[in-house]
Amino acid sequence: MTLRPDSVAATEARVRQLAESFGGDPARWPEADRPGAEAWIAAHPAEARRLLDDARSLDRLLFAWEAPRPTEDVRSRVQAAAPVQVRQSLRRSWVLTLTGGAALAAACLAGIVAAPRLVDPVARPAAAPVYASDLDSILAEALTPWEAPFAESATDARS
């Protein structure tokens, strides 16, 4: 909930939320919320003093805290381990690159090997026609594709 400068004074809950989120200094609060919150602070000085004092005490604690500095022992161990980590990282990247390349090459080879078997034999282009000189050879050539299925089914029926 953001208060506009022309809105009615803020509520205690909103001022508390601003103080807990942005600290006890209203100058650090969002500009859109500041006029309404300052109007509430002026109208309720006792409650505002209590809220802002609590927020300021937390601010002092947070600003006083410093992150611990690493000891010389920790610093030297990290610096000693860094080249090993870099070498391992480079080794991993080469292994991943080589295995990826090998997988791609295997997939390409599988496609090259399998492609002729996947082509429909009916869709293959026919060989250059051989012209027969007499009617019997023309009929034999024309009927050859239909004779094979009948001959196979006849031999299967006899078995």
PDB file of C-alpha atoms in Angstrom:
ATOM      1  CA  MET A   1       0.000   0.000   0.000  1.00  0.00           C
ATOM      2  CA  THR A   2       1.643   3.202  -1.113  1.00  0.00           C
ATOM      3  CA  LEU A   3       0.284   6.482   0.157  1.00  0.00           C
ATOM      4  CA  ARG A   4       0.051   9.410  -2.200  1.00  0.00           C
ATOM      5  CA  PRO A   5       1.033  12.876  -0.936  1.00  0.00           C
ATOM      6  CA  ASP A   6      -2.568  14.055  -1.206  1.00  0.00           C
ATOM      7  CA  SER A   7      -3.956  11.102   0.755  1.00  0.00           C
ATOM      8  CA  VAL A   8      -5.221  11.171   4.316  1.00  0.00           C
ATOM      9  CA  ALA A   9      -2.712  10.624   7.117  1.00  0.00           C
ATOM     10  CA  ALA A  10      -1.091   7.194   7.389  1.00  0.00           C
ATOM     11  CA  THR A  11      -2.151   4.642   9.941  1.00  0.00           C
ATOM     12  CA  GLU A  12      -0.017   3.424  12.812  1.00  0.00           C
ATOM     13  CA  ALA A  13       0.359   0.029  11.100  1.00  0.00           C
ATOM     14  CA  ARG A  14       1.769   1.629   7.956  1.00  0.00           C
ATOM     15  CA  VAL A  15       4.186   3.825   9.922  1.00  0.00           C
ATOM     16  CA  ARG A  16       5.313   0.760  11.875  1.00  0.00           C
ATOM     17  CA  GLN A  17       5.811  -1.121   8.594  1.00  0.00           C
ATOM     18  CA  LEU A  18       7.864   1.752   7.156  1.00  0.00           C
ATOM     19  CA  ALA A  19      10.002   2.011  10.299  1.00  0.00           C
ATOM     20  CA  GLU A  20      10.631  -1.744  10.374  1.00  0.00           C
ATOM     21  CA  SER A  21      11.426  -1.898   6.653  1.00  0.00           C
ATOM     22  CA  PHE A  22      13.426   1.297   6.109  1.00  0.00           C
ATOM     23  CA  GLY A  23      14.634   2.234   9.588  1.00  0.00           C
ATOM     24  CA  GLY A  24      13.943   4.978  12.088  1.00  0.00           C
ATOM     25  CA  ASP A  25      14.927   7.864   9.826  1.00  0.00           C
ATOM     26  CA  PRO A  26      11.923   9.036   7.749  1.00  0.00           C
ATOM     27  CA  ALA A  27      14.334  10.491   5.178  1.00  0.00           C
ATOM     28  CA  ARG A  28      15.085   6.889   4.072  1.00  0.00           C
ATOM     29  CA  TRP A  29      11.398   6.051   3.571  1.00  0.00           C
ATOM     30  CA  PRO A  30       9.828   6.084   0.079  1.00  0.00           C
ATOM     31  CA  GLU A  31       8.899   9.583  -1.027  1.00  0.00           C
ATOM     32  CA  ALA A  32       5.327   8.593  -1.844  1.00  0.00           C
ATOM     33  CA  ASP A  33       4.725   7.398   1.742  1.00  0.00           C
ATOM     34  CA  ARG A  34       6.626  10.113   3.566  1.00  0.00           C
ATOM     35  CA  PRO A  35       4.035  12.983   3.654  1.00  0.00           C
ATOM     36  CA  GLY A  36       1.247  10.823   5.068  1.00  0.00           C
ATOM     37  CA  ALA A  37       3.581   9.130   7.559  1.00  0.00           C
ATOM     38  CA  GLU A  38       4.994  12.490   8.725  1.00  0.00           C
ATOM     39  CA  ALA A  39       1.442  13.768   9.187  1.00  0.00           C
ATOM     40  CA  TRP A  40       0.668  10.746  11.389  1.00  0.00           C
ATOM     41  CA  ILE A  41       3.925  11.272  13.348  1.00  0.00           C
ATOM     42  CA  ALA A  42       2.973  14.924  13.973  1.00  0.00           C
ATOM     43  CA  ALA A  43      -0.536  13.922  15.078  1.00  0.00           C
ATOM     44  CA  HIS A  44       0.624  11.102  17.396  1.00  0.00           C
ATOM     45  CA  PRO A  45       3.977  12.163  18.880  1.00  0.00           C
ATOM     46  CA  ALA A  46       4.069   9.669  21.798  1.00  0.00           C
ATOM     47  CA  GLU A  47       3.377   6.568  19.670  1.00  0.00           C
ATOM     48  CA  ALA A  48       5.652   7.850  16.914  1.00  0.00           C
ATOM     49  CA  ARG A  49       8.531   8.424  19.357  1.00  0.00           C
ATOM     50  CA  ARG A  50       8.186   4.830  20.639  1.00  0.00           C
ATOM     51  CA  LEU A  51       8.094   3.340  17.100  1.00  0.00           C
ATOM     52  CA  LEU A  52      10.975   5.429  15.794  1.00  0.00           C
ATOM     53  CA  ASP A  53      13.145   4.862  18.894  1.00  0.00           C
ATOM     54  CA  ASP A  54      12.759   1.079  18.496  1.00  0.00           C
ATOM     55  CA  ALA A  55      13.658   1.328  14.810  1.00  0.00           C
ATOM     56  CA  ARG A  56      16.655   3.601  15.525  1.00  0.00           C
ATOM     57  CA  SER A  57      18.047   1.212  18.159  1.00  0.00           C
ATOM     58  CA  LEU A  58      17.901  -1.610  15.606  1.00  0.00           C
ATOM     59  CA  ASP A  59      19.551   0.677  13.036  1.00  0.00           C
ATOM     60  CA  ARG A  60      22.437   1.356  15.438  1.00  0.00           C
ATOM     61  CA  LEU A  61      22.956  -2.379  16.003  1.00  0.00           C
ATOM     62  CA  LEU A  62      22.899  -3.154  12.288  1.00  0.00           C
ATOM     63  CA  PHE A  63      25.236  -0.305  11.339  1.00  0.00           C
ATOM     64  CA  ALA A  64      27.679  -1.257  14.108  1.00  0.00           C
ATOM     65  CA  TRP A  65      28.004  -4.881  12.974  1.00  0.00           C
ATOM     66  CA  GLU A  66      31.015  -5.732  10.838  1.00  0.00           C
ATOM     67  CA  ALA A  67      31.486  -8.916   8.889  1.00  0.00           C
ATOM     68  CA  PRO A  68      34.276 -11.058  10.325  1.00  0.00           C
ATOM     69  CA  ARG A  69      37.539 -10.863   8.423  1.00  0.00           C
ATOM     70  CA  PRO A  70      39.048 -14.143   7.233  1.00  0.00           C
ATOM     71  CA  THR A  71      42.154 -15.251   9.078  1.00  0.00           C
ATOM     72  CA  GLU A  72      45.478 -15.575   7.315  1.00  0.00           C
ATOM     73  CA  ASP A  73      45.162 -19.373   7.497  1.00  0.00           C
ATOM     74  CA  VAL A  74      41.798 -19.347   5.696  1.00  0.00           C
ATOM     75  CA  ARG A  75      43.070 -16.888   3.089  1.00  0.00           C
ATOM     76  CA  SER A  76      46.152 -19.019   2.331  1.00  0.00           C
ATOM     77  CA  ARG A  77      44.095 -22.240   2.028  1.00  0.00           C
ATOM     78  CA  VAL A  78      41.679 -20.586  -0.410  1.00  0.00           C
ATOM     79  CA  GLN A  79      44.521 -19.194  -2.502  1.00  0.00           C
ATOM     80  CA  ALA A  80      46.283 -22.581  -2.519  1.00  0.00           C
ATOM     81  CA  ALA A  81      43.124 -24.396  -3.623  1.00  0.00           C
ATOM     82  CA  ALA A  82      42.258 -21.937  -6.411  1.00  0.00           C
ATOM     83  CA  PRO A  83      44.631 -23.317  -9.112  1.00  0.00           C
ATOM     84  CA  VAL A  84      43.397 -26.856  -8.447  1.00  0.00           C
ATOM     85  CA  GLN A  85      39.794 -25.743  -8.805  1.00  0.00           C
ATOM     86  CA  VAL A  86      40.583 -23.937 -12.068  1.00  0.00           C
ATOM     87  CA  ARG A  87      42.326 -27.018 -13.499  1.00  0.00           C
ATOM     88  CA  GLN A  88      39.410 -29.255 -12.502  1.00  0.00           C
ATOM     89  CA  SER A  89      36.952 -26.824 -14.048  1.00  0.00           C
ATOM     90  CA  LEU A  90      38.896 -26.738 -17.313  1.00  0.00           C
ATOM     91  CA  ARG A  91      39.159 -30.535 -17.339  1.00  0.00           C
ATOM     92  CA  ARG A  92      35.397 -30.871 -16.825  1.00  0.00           C
ATOM     93  CA  SER A  93      34.663 -28.450 -19.652  1.00  0.00           C
ATOM     94  CA  TRP A  94      36.896 -30.413 -22.054  1.00  0.00           C
ATOM     95  CA  VAL A  95      35.303 -33.706 -21.046  1.00  0.00           C
ATOM     96  CA  LEU A  96      31.836 -32.278 -21.595  1.00  0.00           C
ATOM     97  CA  THR A  97      32.871 -30.833 -24.959  1.00  0.00           C
ATOM     98  CA  LEU A  98      34.407 -34.092 -26.143  1.00  0.00           C
ATOM     99  CA  THR A  99      31.503 -36.272 -25.010  1.00  0.00           C
ATOM    100  CA  GLY A 100      29.031 -33.881 -26.604  1.00  0.00           C
ATOM    101  CA  GLY A 101      31.006 -33.955 -29.858  1.00  0.00           C
ATOM    102  CA  ALA A 102      31.237 -37.750 -29.781  1.00  0.00           C
ATOM    103  CA  ALA A 103      27.485 -38.012 -29.206  1.00  0.00           C
ATOM    104  CA  LEU A 104      26.798 -35.680 -32.124  1.00  0.00           C
ATOM    105  CA  ALA A 105      29.140 -37.657 -34.397  1.00  0.00           C
ATOM    106  CA  ALA A 106      27.462 -40.937 -33.379  1.00  0.00           C
ATOM    107  CA  ALA A 107      24.033 -39.496 -34.130  1.00  0.00           C
ATOM    108  CA  CYS A 108      25.185 -38.304 -37.556  1.00  0.00           C
ATOM    109  CA  LEU A 109      26.712 -41.697 -38.342  1.00  0.00           C
ATOM    110  CA  ALA A 110      23.518 -43.473 -37.251  1.00  0.00           C
ATOM    111  CA  GLY A 111      21.531 -41.235 -39.590  1.00  0.00           C
ATOM    112  CA  ILE A 112      23.859 -41.931 -42.499  1.00  0.00           C
ATOM    113  CA  VAL A 113      23.704 -45.693 -41.905  1.00  0.00           C
ATOM    114  CA  ALA A 114      19.947 -45.840 -41.344  1.00  0.00           C
ATOM    115  CA  ALA A 115      18.833 -43.467 -44.112  1.00  0.00           C
ATOM    116  CA  PRO A 116      19.006 -45.942 -47.014  1.00  0.00           C
ATOM    117  CA  ARG A 117      16.986 -48.464 -45.027  1.00  0.00           C
ATOM    118  CA  LEU A 118      14.309 -45.897 -44.234  1.00  0.00           C
ATOM    119  CA  VAL A 119      13.665 -44.871 -47.836  1.00  0.00           C
ATOM    120  CA  ASP A 120      10.543 -46.462 -49.300  1.00  0.00           C
ATOM    121  CA  PRO A 121      11.611 -48.907 -52.058  1.00  0.00           C
ATOM    122  CA  VAL A 122       8.546 -47.997 -54.121  1.00  0.00           C
ATOM    123  CA  ALA A 123       9.555 -44.345 -54.080  1.00  0.00           C
ATOM    124  CA  ARG A 124      13.059 -45.090 -55.368  1.00  0.00           C
ATOM    125  CA  PRO A 125      13.647 -43.925 -58.897  1.00  0.00           C
ATOM    126  CA  ALA A 126      13.349 -46.700 -61.439  1.00  0.00           C
ATOM    127  CA  ALA A 127      16.314 -47.890 -63.436  1.00  0.00           C
ATOM    128  CA  ALA A 128      16.613 -46.829 -67.038  1.00  0.00           C
ATOM    129  CA  PRO A 129      14.025 -48.719 -69.057  1.00  0.00           C
ATOM    130  CA  VAL A 130      15.127 -51.578 -71.247  1.00  0.00           C
ATOM    131  CA  TYR A 131      13.084 -51.771 -74.390  1.00  0.00           C
ATOM    132  CA  ALA A 132      12.158 -55.226 -75.522  1.00  0.00           C
ATOM    133  CA  SER A 133      11.844 -56.044 -79.137  1.00  0.00           C
ATOM    134  CA  ASP A 134       9.021 -58.558 -79.078  1.00  0.00           C
ATOM    135  CA  LEU A 135       5.592 -58.693 -77.433  1.00  0.00           C
ATOM    136  CA  ASP A 136       6.352 -61.683 -75.151  1.00  0.00           C
ATOM    137  CA  SER A 137       9.327 -59.989 -73.485  1.00  0.00           C
ATOM    138  CA  ILE A 138       7.343 -56.737 -73.063  1.00  0.00           C
ATOM    139  CA  LEU A 139       4.518 -58.619 -71.319  1.00  0.00           C
ATOM    140  CA  ALA A 140       6.966 -60.607 -69.174  1.00  0.00           C
ATOM    141  CA  GLU A 141       8.690 -57.406 -68.075  1.00  0.00           C
ATOM    142  CA  ALA A 142       5.397 -55.648 -67.349  1.00  0.00           C
ATOM    143  CA  LEU A 143       3.926 -58.567 -65.364  1.00  0.00           C
ATOM    144  CA  THR A 144       7.057 -59.428 -63.345  1.00  0.00           C
ATOM    145  CA  PRO A 145       6.156 -57.229 -60.331  1.00  0.00           C
ATOM    146  CA  TRP A 146       2.731 -58.938 -60.010  1.00  0.00           C
ATOM    147  CA  GLU A 147       3.930 -62.484 -60.400  1.00  0.00           C
ATOM    148  CA  ALA A 148       6.158 -62.556 -57.289  1.00  0.00           C
ATOM    149  CA  PRO A 149       3.403 -62.096 -54.685  1.00  0.00           C
ATOM    150  CA  PHE A 150       1.261 -64.793 -56.328  1.00  0.00           C
ATOM    151  CA  ALA A 151       4.174 -67.208 -56.515  1.00  0.00           C
ATOM    152  CA  GLU A 152       5.088 -66.610 -52.840  1.00  0.00           C
ATOM    153  CA  SER A 153       1.499 -67.081 -51.649  1.00  0.00           C
ATOM    154  CA  ALA A 154       1.202 -70.263 -53.729  1.00  0.00           C
ATOM    155  CA  THR A 155       4.345 -71.735 -52.130  1.00  0.00           C
ATOM    156  CA  ASP A 156       3.137 -70.729 -48.659  1.00  0.00           C
ATOM    157  CA  ALA A 157      -0.207 -72.446 -49.282  1.00  0.00           C
ATOM    158  CA  ARG A 158       1.514 -75.697 -50.300  1.00  0.00           C
ATOM    159  CA  SER A 159       3.631 -75.796 -47.122  1.00  0.00           C
TER     160      SER A 159
END
